[in-house]
PDB file of C-alpha atoms in Angstrom:
ATOM      1  CA  ILE A  12     106.907 -56.313 -16.893  1.00 92.00           C
ATOM      2  CA  ASP A  13     104.359 -54.863 -18.797  1.00 94.00           C
ATOM      3  CA  LEU A  14     106.463 -53.500 -21.776  1.00 96.00           C
ATOM      4  CA  ILE A  15     109.950 -54.124 -23.140  1.00 97.00           C
ATOM      5  CA  SER A  16     111.431 -51.229 -25.263  1.00 97.00           C
ATOM      6  CA  SER A  17     114.326 -51.724 -27.139  1.00 97.00           C
ATOM      7  CA  GLN A  18     116.970 -49.056 -28.282  1.00 95.00           C
ATOM      8  CA  ASP A  19     117.338 -50.466 -31.970  1.00 96.00           C
ATOM      9  CA  PRO A  20     115.527 -53.423 -34.167  1.00 97.00           C
ATOM     10  CA  PHE A  21     119.193 -55.202 -34.399  1.00 97.00           C
ATOM     11  CA  ILE A  22     120.966 -57.474 -31.409  1.00 96.00           C
ATOM     12  CA  LEU A  23     119.009 -55.445 -28.870  1.00 97.00           C
ATOM     13  CA  GLY A  24     115.754 -56.143 -30.547  1.00 97.00           C
ATOM     14  CA  TRP A  25     116.743 -59.758 -30.641  1.00 97.00           C
ATOM     15  CA  ILE A  26     117.188 -59.940 -27.019  1.00 97.00           C
ATOM     16  CA  SER A  27     114.177 -58.166 -26.579  1.00 97.00           C
ATOM     17  CA  CYS A  28     112.264 -60.216 -28.964  1.00 97.00           C
ATOM     18  CA  ARG A  29     113.251 -63.094 -26.890  1.00 97.00           C
ATOM     19  CA  LEU A  30     112.012 -61.689 -23.369  1.00 97.00           C
ATOM     20  CA  ALA A  31     109.170 -60.422 -24.438  1.00 97.00           C
ATOM     21  CA  LYS A  32     108.221 -64.143 -25.841  1.00 96.00           C
ATOM     22  CA  TRP A  33     109.469 -65.433 -22.566  1.00 96.00           C
ATOM     23  CA  LEU A  34     107.757 -63.390 -20.088  1.00 96.00           C
ATOM     24  CA  ARG A  35     104.741 -63.007 -22.385  1.00 96.00           C
ATOM     25  CA  THR A  36     104.952 -59.460 -22.713  1.00 97.00           C
ATOM     26  CA  SER A  37     104.217 -56.381 -24.655  1.00 97.00           C
ATOM     27  CA  LEU A  38     107.260 -55.512 -27.594  1.00 97.00           C
ATOM     28  CA  HIS A  39     108.123 -51.797 -28.099  1.00 97.00           C
ATOM     29  CA  ILE A  40     111.032 -51.243 -30.954  1.00 97.00           C
ATOM     30  CA  GLN A  41     113.034 -47.735 -31.652  1.00 97.00           C
ATOM     31  CA  ILE A  42     114.599 -47.043 -34.640  1.00 97.00           C
ATOM     32  CA  HIS A  43     117.468 -44.370 -34.548  1.00 96.00           C
ATOM     33  CA  THR A  44     118.890 -45.128 -38.188  1.00 96.00           C
ATOM     34  CA  ASP A  45     118.124 -44.690 -41.737  1.00 96.00           C
ATOM     35  CA  LEU A  46     118.204 -49.045 -41.949  1.00 96.00           C
ATOM     36  CA  PHE A  47     116.770 -48.849 -45.187  1.00 95.00           C
ATOM     37  CA  SER A  48     118.897 -46.330 -46.903  1.00 95.00           C
ATOM     38  CA  PRO A  49     121.212 -48.088 -49.668  1.00 94.00           C
ATOM     39  CA  TYR A  50     123.758 -46.036 -48.014  1.00 96.00           C
ATOM     40  CA  PHE A  51     123.522 -48.600 -45.238  1.00 96.00           C
ATOM     41  CA  LYS A  52     123.454 -51.779 -46.585  1.00 93.00           C
ATOM     42  CA  ARG A  53     126.161 -50.962 -48.861  1.00 93.00           C
ATOM     43  CA  GLU A  54     128.591 -50.021 -46.030  1.00 93.00           C
ATOM     44  CA  SER A  55     129.288 -53.585 -44.484  1.00 94.00           C
ATOM     45  CA  PHE A  56     127.835 -57.031 -44.497  1.00 96.00           C
ATOM     46  CA  TYR A  57     127.152 -56.452 -41.168  1.00 96.00           C
ATOM     47  CA  ASN A  58     125.060 -54.086 -41.738  1.00 96.00           C
ATOM     48  CA  ARG A  59     123.300 -56.609 -44.563  1.00 96.00           C
ATOM     49  CA  LEU A  60     122.724 -58.768 -41.755  1.00 96.00           C
ATOM     50  CA  LYS A  61     121.261 -56.358 -39.533  1.00 97.00           C
ATOM     51  CA  VAL A  62     118.579 -54.787 -42.052  1.00 96.00           C
ATOM     52  CA  MET A  63     117.587 -58.639 -42.356  1.00 96.00           C
ATOM     53  CA  MET A  64     117.284 -59.152 -38.586  1.00 96.00           C
ATOM     54  CA  ALA A  65     115.577 -55.760 -38.240  1.00 97.00           C
ATOM     55  CA  LYS A  66     112.692 -56.725 -40.928  1.00 95.00           C
ATOM     56  CA  ARG A  67     112.241 -59.898 -38.805  1.00 94.00           C
ATOM     57  CA  ILE A  68     112.034 -58.287 -35.600  1.00 96.00           C
ATOM     58  CA  LEU A  69     109.616 -55.452 -36.388  1.00 96.00           C
ATOM     59  CA  ARG A  70     106.643 -57.812 -37.750  1.00 94.00           C
ATOM     60  CA  LYS A  71     106.648 -58.903 -34.054  1.00 94.00           C
ATOM     61  CA  ALA A  72     106.635 -55.515 -32.630  1.00 96.00           C
ATOM     62  CA  ASN A  73     103.754 -54.355 -30.955  1.00 96.00           C
ATOM     63  CA  GLY A  74     104.652 -50.621 -31.077  1.00 96.00           C
ATOM     64  CA  ILE A  75     107.434 -49.243 -32.825  1.00 97.00           C
ATOM     65  CA  ARG A  76     109.005 -45.892 -33.006  1.00 97.00           C
ATOM     66  CA  VAL A  77     110.860 -43.665 -35.427  1.00 97.00           C
ATOM     67  CA  VAL A  78     112.882 -40.566 -35.263  1.00 95.00           C
ATOM     68  CA  SER A  79     111.536 -39.187 -38.237  1.00 94.00           C
ATOM     69  CA  ASN A  80     109.599 -38.917 -41.268  1.00 94.00           C
ATOM     70  CA  ARG A  81     111.939 -40.502 -43.372  1.00 95.00           C
ATOM     71  CA  ILE A  82     112.466 -43.757 -41.767  1.00 96.00           C
ATOM     72  CA  LYS A  83     108.960 -44.102 -40.919  1.00 95.00           C
ATOM     73  CA  ASN A  84     107.794 -44.231 -45.207  1.00 94.00           C
ATOM     74  CA  SER A  85     110.714 -46.284 -45.517  1.00 94.00           C
ATOM     75  CA  LEU A  86     109.552 -48.273 -43.251  1.00 94.00           C
ATOM     76  CA  LYS A  87     106.247 -48.907 -44.680  1.00 92.00           C
ATOM     77  CA  ARG A  88     107.342 -49.160 -47.806  1.00 93.00           C
ATOM     78  CA  GLU A  89     109.724 -51.886 -47.149  1.00 93.00           C
ATOM     79  CA  LEU A  90     107.105 -53.937 -44.943  1.00 93.00           C
ATOM     80  CA  SER A  91     103.685 -53.215 -46.187  1.00 84.00           C
ATOM     81  CA  SER A  92     102.680 -56.013 -44.199  1.00 82.00           C
ATOM     82  CA  LEU A  93     103.762 -54.404 -40.849  1.00 86.00           C
ATOM     83  CA  GLY A  94     100.832 -54.819 -38.164  1.00 83.00           C
ATOM     84  CA  VAL A  95     101.005 -51.471 -36.705  1.00 92.00           C
ATOM     85  CA  GLU A  96     101.555 -48.163 -37.464  1.00 93.00           C
ATOM     86  CA  PRO A  97     105.169 -46.224 -36.810  1.00 95.00           C
ATOM     87  CA  ALA A  98     105.164 -43.527 -34.345  1.00 95.00           C
ATOM     88  CA  VAL A  99     107.114 -40.787 -35.275  1.00 94.00           C
ATOM     89  CA  LEU A 100     108.711 -39.401 -31.909  1.00 93.00           C
ATOM     90  CA  PRO A 101     112.425 -37.119 -32.975  1.00 91.00           C
ATOM     91  CA  VAL A 102     115.024 -36.719 -30.650  1.00 88.00           C
ATOM     92  CA  TRP A 103     114.407 -34.243 -28.215  1.00 89.00           C
ATOM     93  CA  ILE A 104     116.658 -30.764 -27.869  1.00 89.00           C
ATOM     94  CA  ASP A 105     116.887 -27.998 -25.768  1.00 87.00           C
ATOM     95  CA  LEU A 106     116.404 -25.491 -28.434  1.00 86.00           C
ATOM     96  CA  GLU A 107     116.637 -22.522 -25.988  1.00 86.00           C
ATOM     97  CA  LYS A 108     119.914 -23.250 -24.901  1.00 88.00           C
ATOM     98  CA  PHE A 109     121.091 -22.912 -28.591  1.00 89.00           C
ATOM     99  CA  ARG A 110     118.826 -19.751 -29.528  1.00 85.00           C
ATOM    100  CA  ASN A 111     120.049 -17.914 -25.972  1.00 86.00           C
ATOM    101  CA  GLU A 112     123.584 -18.518 -26.873  1.00 85.00           C
ATOM    102  CA  LYS A 113     125.066 -14.795 -27.310  1.00 83.00           C
ATOM    103  CA  ASP A 114     128.744 -15.024 -28.431  1.00 86.00           C
ATOM    104  CA  ARG A 115     128.659 -14.568 -31.486  1.00 87.00           C
ATOM    105  CA  ASN A 116     132.309 -14.224 -31.790  1.00 92.00           C
ATOM    106  CA  PHE A 117     134.379 -17.165 -30.346  1.00 95.00           C
ATOM    107  CA  LEU A 118     135.114 -18.604 -33.503  1.00 94.00           C
ATOM    108  CA  LYS A 119     136.002 -15.547 -35.194  1.00 93.00           C
ATOM    109  CA  GLU A 120     138.201 -14.068 -32.408  1.00 95.00           C
ATOM    110  CA  LYS A 121     139.800 -18.066 -32.249  1.00 96.00           C
ATOM    111  CA  TYR A 122     141.008 -18.265 -35.861  1.00 97.00           C
ATOM    112  CA  PRO A 123     140.830 -14.426 -37.155  1.00 96.00           C
ATOM    113  CA  GLN A 124     143.007 -15.609 -39.969  1.00 96.00           C
ATOM    114  CA  PHE A 125     139.696 -16.807 -41.765  1.00 97.00           C
ATOM    115  CA  ASN A 126     136.971 -14.447 -43.550  1.00 94.00           C
ATOM    116  CA  LYS A 127     134.484 -17.075 -43.236  1.00 95.00           C
ATOM    117  CA  HIS A 128     133.845 -19.732 -41.091  1.00 97.00           C
ATOM    118  CA  LEU A 129     132.347 -23.062 -41.576  1.00 98.00           C
ATOM    119  CA  LEU A 130     131.159 -25.600 -39.294  1.00 98.00           C
ATOM    120  CA  MET A 131     131.131 -29.561 -39.248  1.00 98.00           C
ATOM    121  CA  ALA A 132     130.124 -31.332 -36.052  1.00 97.00           C
ATOM    122  CA  SER A 133     129.639 -34.820 -35.981  1.00 94.00           C
ATOM    123  CA  ARG A 134     131.283 -38.642 -34.959  1.00 95.00           C
ATOM    124  CA  LEU A 135     134.457 -39.454 -37.592  1.00 97.00           C
ATOM    125  CA  THR A 136     132.425 -42.605 -38.927  1.00 96.00           C
ATOM    126  CA  ARG A 137     132.511 -43.736 -42.475  1.00 95.00           C
ATOM    127  CA  GLU A 138     128.912 -42.764 -43.257  1.00 96.00           C
ATOM    128  CA  LYS A 139     129.256 -38.787 -42.412  1.00 97.00           C
ATOM    129  CA  ASN A 140     131.527 -38.741 -44.811  1.00 97.00           C
ATOM    130  CA  ILE A 141     133.690 -36.223 -44.136  1.00 97.00           C
ATOM    131  CA  GLY A 142     136.247 -36.716 -46.836  1.00 96.00           C
ATOM    132  CA  MET A 143     133.844 -35.264 -49.506  1.00 97.00           C
ATOM    133  CA  MET A 144     134.043 -32.001 -47.849  1.00 97.00           C
ATOM    134  CA  ILE A 145     137.555 -31.979 -47.200  1.00 97.00           C
ATOM    135  CA  ARG A 146     137.840 -32.439 -51.367  1.00 96.00           C
ATOM    136  CA  VAL A 147     135.609 -30.095 -51.814  1.00 96.00           C
ATOM    137  CA  MET A 148     137.207 -27.459 -49.783  1.00 96.00           C
ATOM    138  CA  LYS A 149     140.763 -28.129 -52.024  1.00 91.00           C
ATOM    139  CA  ASP A 150     138.508 -26.546 -54.920  1.00 90.00           C
ATOM    140  CA  VAL A 151     136.573 -24.139 -52.919  1.00 93.00           C
ATOM    141  CA  LEU A 152     139.986 -22.282 -51.551  1.00 94.00           C
ATOM    142  CA  ARG A 153     141.011 -22.010 -55.440  1.00 92.00           C
ATOM    143  CA  LYS A 154     138.169 -19.668 -55.736  1.00 90.00           C
ATOM    144  CA  THR A 155     137.395 -18.289 -51.970  1.00 90.00           C
ATOM    145  CA  PRO A 156     140.757 -18.315 -50.166  1.00 90.00           C
ATOM    146  CA  ASN A 157     140.691 -17.340 -46.149  1.00 92.00           C
ATOM    147  CA  VAL A 158     137.933 -19.573 -45.978  1.00 97.00           C
ATOM    148  CA  GLY A 159     138.408 -21.880 -42.600  1.00 97.00           C
ATOM    149  CA  LEU A 160     136.672 -24.999 -41.954  1.00 98.00           C
ATOM    150  CA  ILE A 161     136.708 -26.489 -38.461  1.00 98.00           C
ATOM    151  CA  ILE A 162     135.557 -29.815 -37.759  1.00 98.00           C
ATOM    152  CA  VAL A 163     134.325 -30.911 -34.109  1.00 98.00           C
ATOM    153  CA  GLY A 164     134.591 -34.511 -33.658  1.00 96.00           C
ATOM    154  CA  ASP A 165     135.734 -37.819 -32.545  1.00 96.00           C
ATOM    155  CA  GLY A 166     135.684 -41.192 -33.763  1.00 96.00           C
ATOM    156  CA  PRO A 167     137.434 -44.344 -35.176  1.00 97.00           C
ATOM    157  CA  LEU A 168     138.215 -42.060 -38.444  1.00 97.00           C
ATOM    158  CA  LYS A 169     140.191 -39.484 -36.644  1.00 96.00           C
ATOM    159  CA  ASN A 170     143.513 -40.575 -38.289  1.00 97.00           C
ATOM    160  CA  ASN A 171     142.339 -41.091 -41.435  1.00 96.00           C
ATOM    161  CA  VAL A 172     140.232 -37.250 -41.429  1.00 97.00           C
ATOM    162  CA  LEU A 173     143.839 -35.835 -40.130  1.00 97.00           C
ATOM    163  CA  SER A 174     145.959 -38.037 -42.916  1.00 97.00           C
ATOM    164  CA  SER A 175     143.471 -36.776 -45.611  1.00 96.00           C
ATOM    165  CA  ILE A 176     144.130 -33.002 -44.328  1.00 97.00           C
ATOM    166  CA  ARG A 177     147.449 -33.460 -45.101  1.00 96.00           C
ATOM    167  CA  GLY A 178     147.446 -35.128 -48.158  1.00 96.00           C
ATOM    168  CA  TYR A 179     145.300 -32.424 -49.393  1.00 95.00           C
ATOM    169  CA  GLY A 180     147.238 -29.721 -48.149  1.00 96.00           C
ATOM    170  CA  LEU A 181     144.846 -28.095 -46.387  1.00 97.00           C
ATOM    171  CA  SER A 182     146.291 -28.042 -42.437  1.00 96.00           C
ATOM    172  CA  LYS A 183     146.359 -24.372 -42.828  1.00 96.00           C
ATOM    173  CA  ASN A 184     142.814 -24.199 -43.627  1.00 97.00           C
ATOM    174  CA  ILE A 185     141.118 -26.581 -41.782  1.00 98.00           C
ATOM    175  CA  ILE A 186     141.220 -27.267 -37.902  1.00 97.00           C
ATOM    176  CA  LEU A 187     140.489 -30.190 -36.406  1.00 97.00           C
ATOM    177  CA  GLU A 188     138.601 -30.170 -32.931  1.00 97.00           C
ATOM    178  CA  ASP A 189     137.999 -32.672 -30.182  1.00 96.00           C
ATOM    179  CA  TRP A 190     134.552 -33.699 -29.334  1.00 95.00           C
ATOM    180  CA  THR A 191     132.601 -30.956 -27.085  1.00 94.00           C
ATOM    181  CA  ASP A 192     129.244 -31.194 -25.759  1.00 89.00           C
ATOM    182  CA  ASP A 193     129.334 -27.185 -25.581  1.00 89.00           C
ATOM    183  CA  LEU A 194     128.477 -26.061 -29.378  1.00 94.00           C
ATOM    184  CA  GLU A 195     126.403 -23.826 -28.690  1.00 94.00           C
ATOM    185  CA  LYS A 196     129.168 -21.051 -29.169  1.00 95.00           C
ATOM    186  CA  TYR A 197     130.090 -22.777 -32.135  1.00 96.00           C
ATOM    187  CA  TYR A 198     126.867 -22.915 -33.723  1.00 96.00           C
ATOM    188  CA  ASN A 199     126.488 -19.227 -33.298  1.00 94.00           C
ATOM    189  CA  SER A 200     130.006 -17.995 -34.407  1.00 95.00           C
ATOM    190  CA  VAL A 201     130.417 -19.572 -37.792  1.00 96.00           C
ATOM    191  CA  ASP A 202     128.711 -18.762 -41.065  1.00 95.00           C
ATOM    192  CA  LEU A 203     127.408 -21.799 -42.392  1.00 97.00           C
ATOM    193  CA  PHE A 204     126.739 -25.490 -41.094  1.00 98.00           C
ATOM    194  CA  ILE A 205     127.200 -28.450 -43.088  1.00 98.00           C
ATOM    195  CA  ASN A 206     126.346 -31.721 -42.933  1.00 98.00           C
ATOM    196  CA  THR A 207     127.766 -34.706 -45.428  1.00 98.00           C
ATOM    197  CA  SER A 208     126.261 -38.126 -44.117  1.00 97.00           C
ATOM    198  CA  ASP A 209     125.286 -40.662 -46.145  1.00 97.00           C
ATOM    199  CA  TYR A 210     122.529 -41.688 -43.957  1.00 97.00           C
ATOM    200  CA  GLU A 211     120.671 -40.283 -40.786  1.00 96.00           C
ATOM    201  CA  GLY A 212     118.067 -41.394 -38.493  1.00 95.00           C
ATOM    202  CA  PHE A 213     117.293 -37.822 -36.983  1.00 95.00           C
ATOM    203  CA  GLY A 214     120.424 -35.626 -37.893  1.00 94.00           C
ATOM    204  CA  ARG A 215     119.991 -33.303 -34.400  1.00 93.00           C
ATOM    205  CA  THR A 216     122.622 -30.941 -35.786  1.00 95.00           C
ATOM    206  CA  ILE A 217     121.092 -29.605 -38.394  1.00 94.00           C
ATOM    207  CA  VAL A 218     118.157 -28.570 -36.110  1.00 92.00           C
ATOM    208  CA  GLU A 219     120.635 -27.298 -33.525  1.00 93.00           C
ATOM    209  CA  ALA A 220     122.452 -25.050 -35.986  1.00 94.00           C
ATOM    210  CA  LEU A 221     119.112 -23.922 -36.917  1.00 92.00           C
ATOM    211  CA  ALA A 222     118.003 -23.097 -33.736  1.00 90.00           C
ATOM    212  CA  SER A 223     121.423 -20.665 -33.268  1.00 92.00           C
ATOM    213  CA  GLY A 224     120.638 -19.074 -36.383  1.00 91.00           C
ATOM    214  CA  THR A 225     123.017 -20.602 -39.037  1.00 94.00           C
ATOM    215  CA  PRO A 226     122.315 -21.661 -42.210  1.00 96.00           C
ATOM    216  CA  VAL A 227     122.610 -24.952 -43.522  1.00 97.00           C
ATOM    217  CA  ILE A 228     123.739 -27.232 -46.352  1.00 98.00           C
ATOM    218  CA  THR A 229     123.213 -31.046 -45.768  1.00 98.00           C
ATOM    219  CA  THR A 230     122.655 -34.303 -48.006  1.00 98.00           C
ATOM    220  CA  ASP A 231     119.506 -35.110 -48.151  1.00 97.00           C
ATOM    221  CA  VAL A 232     119.369 -36.978 -45.592  1.00 97.00           C
ATOM    222  CA  GLY A 233     117.425 -37.572 -41.789  1.00 95.00           C
ATOM    223  CA  CYS A 234     115.233 -34.752 -41.172  1.00 92.00           C
ATOM    224  CA  ALA A 235     116.799 -32.330 -43.595  1.00 94.00           C
ATOM    225  CA  VAL A 236     113.319 -32.181 -45.716  1.00 92.00           C
ATOM    226  CA  ASP A 237     111.426 -31.196 -42.548  1.00 89.00           C
ATOM    227  CA  TYR A 238     113.273 -28.352 -41.347  1.00 90.00           C
ATOM    228  CA  ILE A 239     115.273 -26.949 -44.842  1.00 93.00           C
ATOM    229  CA  ASN A 240     113.782 -24.417 -47.517  1.00 89.00           C
ATOM    230  CA  ASN A 241     115.908 -24.571 -50.458  1.00 90.00           C
ATOM    231  CA  GLY A 242     117.255 -21.011 -51.004  1.00 88.00           C
ATOM    232  CA  GLU A 243     115.513 -19.612 -47.670  1.00 90.00           C
ATOM    233  CA  ASN A 244     117.209 -21.176 -44.786  1.00 92.00           C
ATOM    234  CA  GLY A 245     120.256 -23.386 -46.867  1.00 94.00           C
ATOM    235  CA  PHE A 246     120.498 -25.865 -49.303  1.00 96.00           C
ATOM    236  CA  ILE A 247     119.898 -29.862 -49.669  1.00 97.00           C
ATOM    237  CA  ILE A 248     121.859 -31.374 -51.892  1.00 97.00           C
ATOM    238  CA  PRO A 249     122.233 -35.489 -52.839  1.00 97.00           C
ATOM    239  CA  VAL A 250     123.687 -37.850 -50.736  1.00 97.00           C
ATOM    240  CA  ARG A 251     127.929 -37.924 -52.025  1.00 97.00           C
ATOM    241  CA  GLY A 252     126.915 -34.868 -54.110  1.00 96.00           C
ATOM    242  CA  LYS A 253     130.161 -33.480 -54.266  1.00 96.00           C
ATOM    243  CA  LYS A 254     129.875 -31.205 -57.347  1.00 96.00           C
ATOM    244  CA  GLU A 255     126.651 -30.067 -55.796  1.00 97.00           C
ATOM    245  CA  LEU A 256     128.230 -29.074 -52.413  1.00 97.00           C
ATOM    246  CA  SER A 257     130.518 -27.445 -54.625  1.00 96.00           C
ATOM    247  CA  SER A 258     128.586 -25.407 -56.099  1.00 95.00           C
ATOM    248  CA  ALA A 259     126.341 -24.307 -53.252  1.00 95.00           C
ATOM    249  CA  LEU A 260     129.193 -23.786 -51.121  1.00 96.00           C
ATOM    250  CA  VAL A 261     131.204 -21.133 -53.900  1.00 94.00           C
ATOM    251  CA  GLU A 262     127.364 -19.620 -54.684  1.00 94.00           C
ATOM    252  CA  PHE A 263     127.181 -19.155 -50.649  1.00 94.00           C
ATOM    253  CA  LEU A 264     130.692 -17.706 -50.276  1.00 94.00           C
ATOM    254  CA  GLY A 265     130.400 -15.816 -53.328  1.00 91.00           C
ATOM    255  CA  ASP A 266     127.566 -13.574 -53.037  1.00 92.00           C
ATOM    256  CA  GLN A 267     126.876 -11.454 -49.949  1.00 90.00           C
ATOM    257  CA  GLU A 268     122.940 -11.267 -50.422  1.00 93.00           C
ATOM    258  CA  LEU A 269     122.424 -14.911 -50.591  1.00 93.00           C
ATOM    259  CA  GLU A 270     124.570 -15.010 -47.352  1.00 90.00           C
ATOM    260  CA  HIS A 271     122.357 -12.707 -45.864  1.00 90.00           C
ATOM    261  CA  LYS A 272     119.159 -14.256 -46.948  1.00 92.00           C
ATOM    262  CA  LEU A 273     119.805 -17.519 -45.355  1.00 92.00           C
ATOM    263  CA  LYS A 274     121.013 -16.353 -42.636  1.00 88.00           C
ATOM    264  CA  VAL A 275     117.752 -14.245 -42.075  1.00 86.00           C
ATOM    265  CA  GLY A 276     115.861 -17.431 -42.963  1.00 87.00           C
ATOM    266  CA  ALA A 277     117.355 -19.348 -40.222  1.00 87.00           C
ATOM    267  CA  GLN A 278     117.072 -16.897 -37.405  1.00 78.00           C
ATOM    268  CA  ARG A 279     113.115 -17.236 -38.567  1.00 73.00           C
ATOM    269  CA  ILE A 280     113.059 -21.027 -38.425  1.00 64.00           C
ATOM    270  CA  ASP A 281     110.419 -22.686 -36.587  1.00 63.00           C
ATOM    271  CA  PRO A 282     111.247 -26.403 -35.578  1.00 56.00           C
ATOM    272  CA  LYS A 283     108.139 -26.989 -33.889  1.00 63.00           C
ATOM    273  CA  PHE A 284     109.843 -28.964 -31.086  1.00 70.00           C
ATOM    274  CA  LEU A 285     107.640 -30.024 -28.358  1.00 76.00           C
ATOM    275  CA  SER A 286     108.260 -28.937 -24.776  1.00 82.00           C
ATOM    276  CA  LYS A 287     110.541 -31.490 -22.418  1.00 87.00           C
ATOM    277  CA  GLU A 288     107.028 -32.119 -20.619  1.00 91.00           C
ATOM    278  CA  GLU A 289     104.980 -32.506 -23.926  1.00 90.00           C
ATOM    279  CA  TYR A 290     107.681 -35.080 -25.243  1.00 90.00           C
ATOM    280  CA  LEU A 291     107.420 -37.487 -22.286  1.00 92.00           C
ATOM    281  CA  GLU A 292     103.681 -37.261 -22.123  1.00 94.00           C
ATOM    282  CA  MET A 293     104.300 -38.433 -26.246  1.00 92.00           C
ATOM    283  CA  TYR A 294     106.970 -40.886 -25.495  1.00 91.00           C
ATOM    284  CA  ALA A 295     104.176 -42.638 -22.608  1.00 94.00           C
ATOM    285  CA  ARG A 296     101.445 -42.317 -25.082  1.00 94.00           C
ATOM    286  CA  ASP A 297     103.109 -44.275 -27.095  1.00 93.00           C
ATOM    287  CA  TRP A 298     104.228 -46.813 -24.701  1.00 94.00           C
ATOM    288  CA  ASN A 299     100.682 -47.070 -23.750  1.00 94.00           C
ATOM    289  CA  ASP A 300      99.806 -47.597 -27.434  1.00 93.00           C
ATOM    290  CA  SER A 301     102.251 -50.915 -27.616  1.00 93.00           C
ATOM    291  CA  LEU A 302     100.415 -52.408 -24.505  1.00 92.00           C
TER     292      LEU A 302
END
């Protein structure tokens, strides 16, 4: 064995660190979440312990791979004495699968009662902050009725999400669907994609939506600043920015010229993603650099 690569700098990182020492081999650590986000640490006592663990393990790594520039910058800020330069290698996405989807009417035909269709797609967990969007929908519908929000997802907070939808009296306007890996037709048939996460490592759904030609409103997390140009293909709002989210939605839904502009901007976006072959070559190069 020449190299051990760990999927995270937490429990798996600790095991990998011990193995690397025992086998006298190189240690490569991957980071897929924004562990230095203040919201990550606030989420639980366990997360605070994970951050402490990660700081010790990362200092022993011979190579570090992160999935976004945001994580790289926070890592260098928090660990100024880091012995290696983190390599940025995002999650690979088959963009052509989303660009080539032709069904633009899937959700419009499935839910014809709505004039506008909004989409969220994520795990139903605390950091995704789905509740903020549900609360905002209550305000939005007062000004722009006949708007539908489709949430595609599953997770430990599914019952909480359903209870919140019912509690706000929004069962007619918010539809919760089970998770599916066939999201192309969803992205391509909605007017707007929304992400309300407190933190993200990368945020692949943002890129998938843009690749489908759909504008995005997202909190300032993960890769948002790398792909969203405010007012051109979407909007970036502050994390937990309920007022900003409500304002952006009302503006988008009430201004046909803005809606058209953002959709055109989303169709022009070129995330400059690597081909699968180029991605694997860069992956192998990152491993080699860690030896």
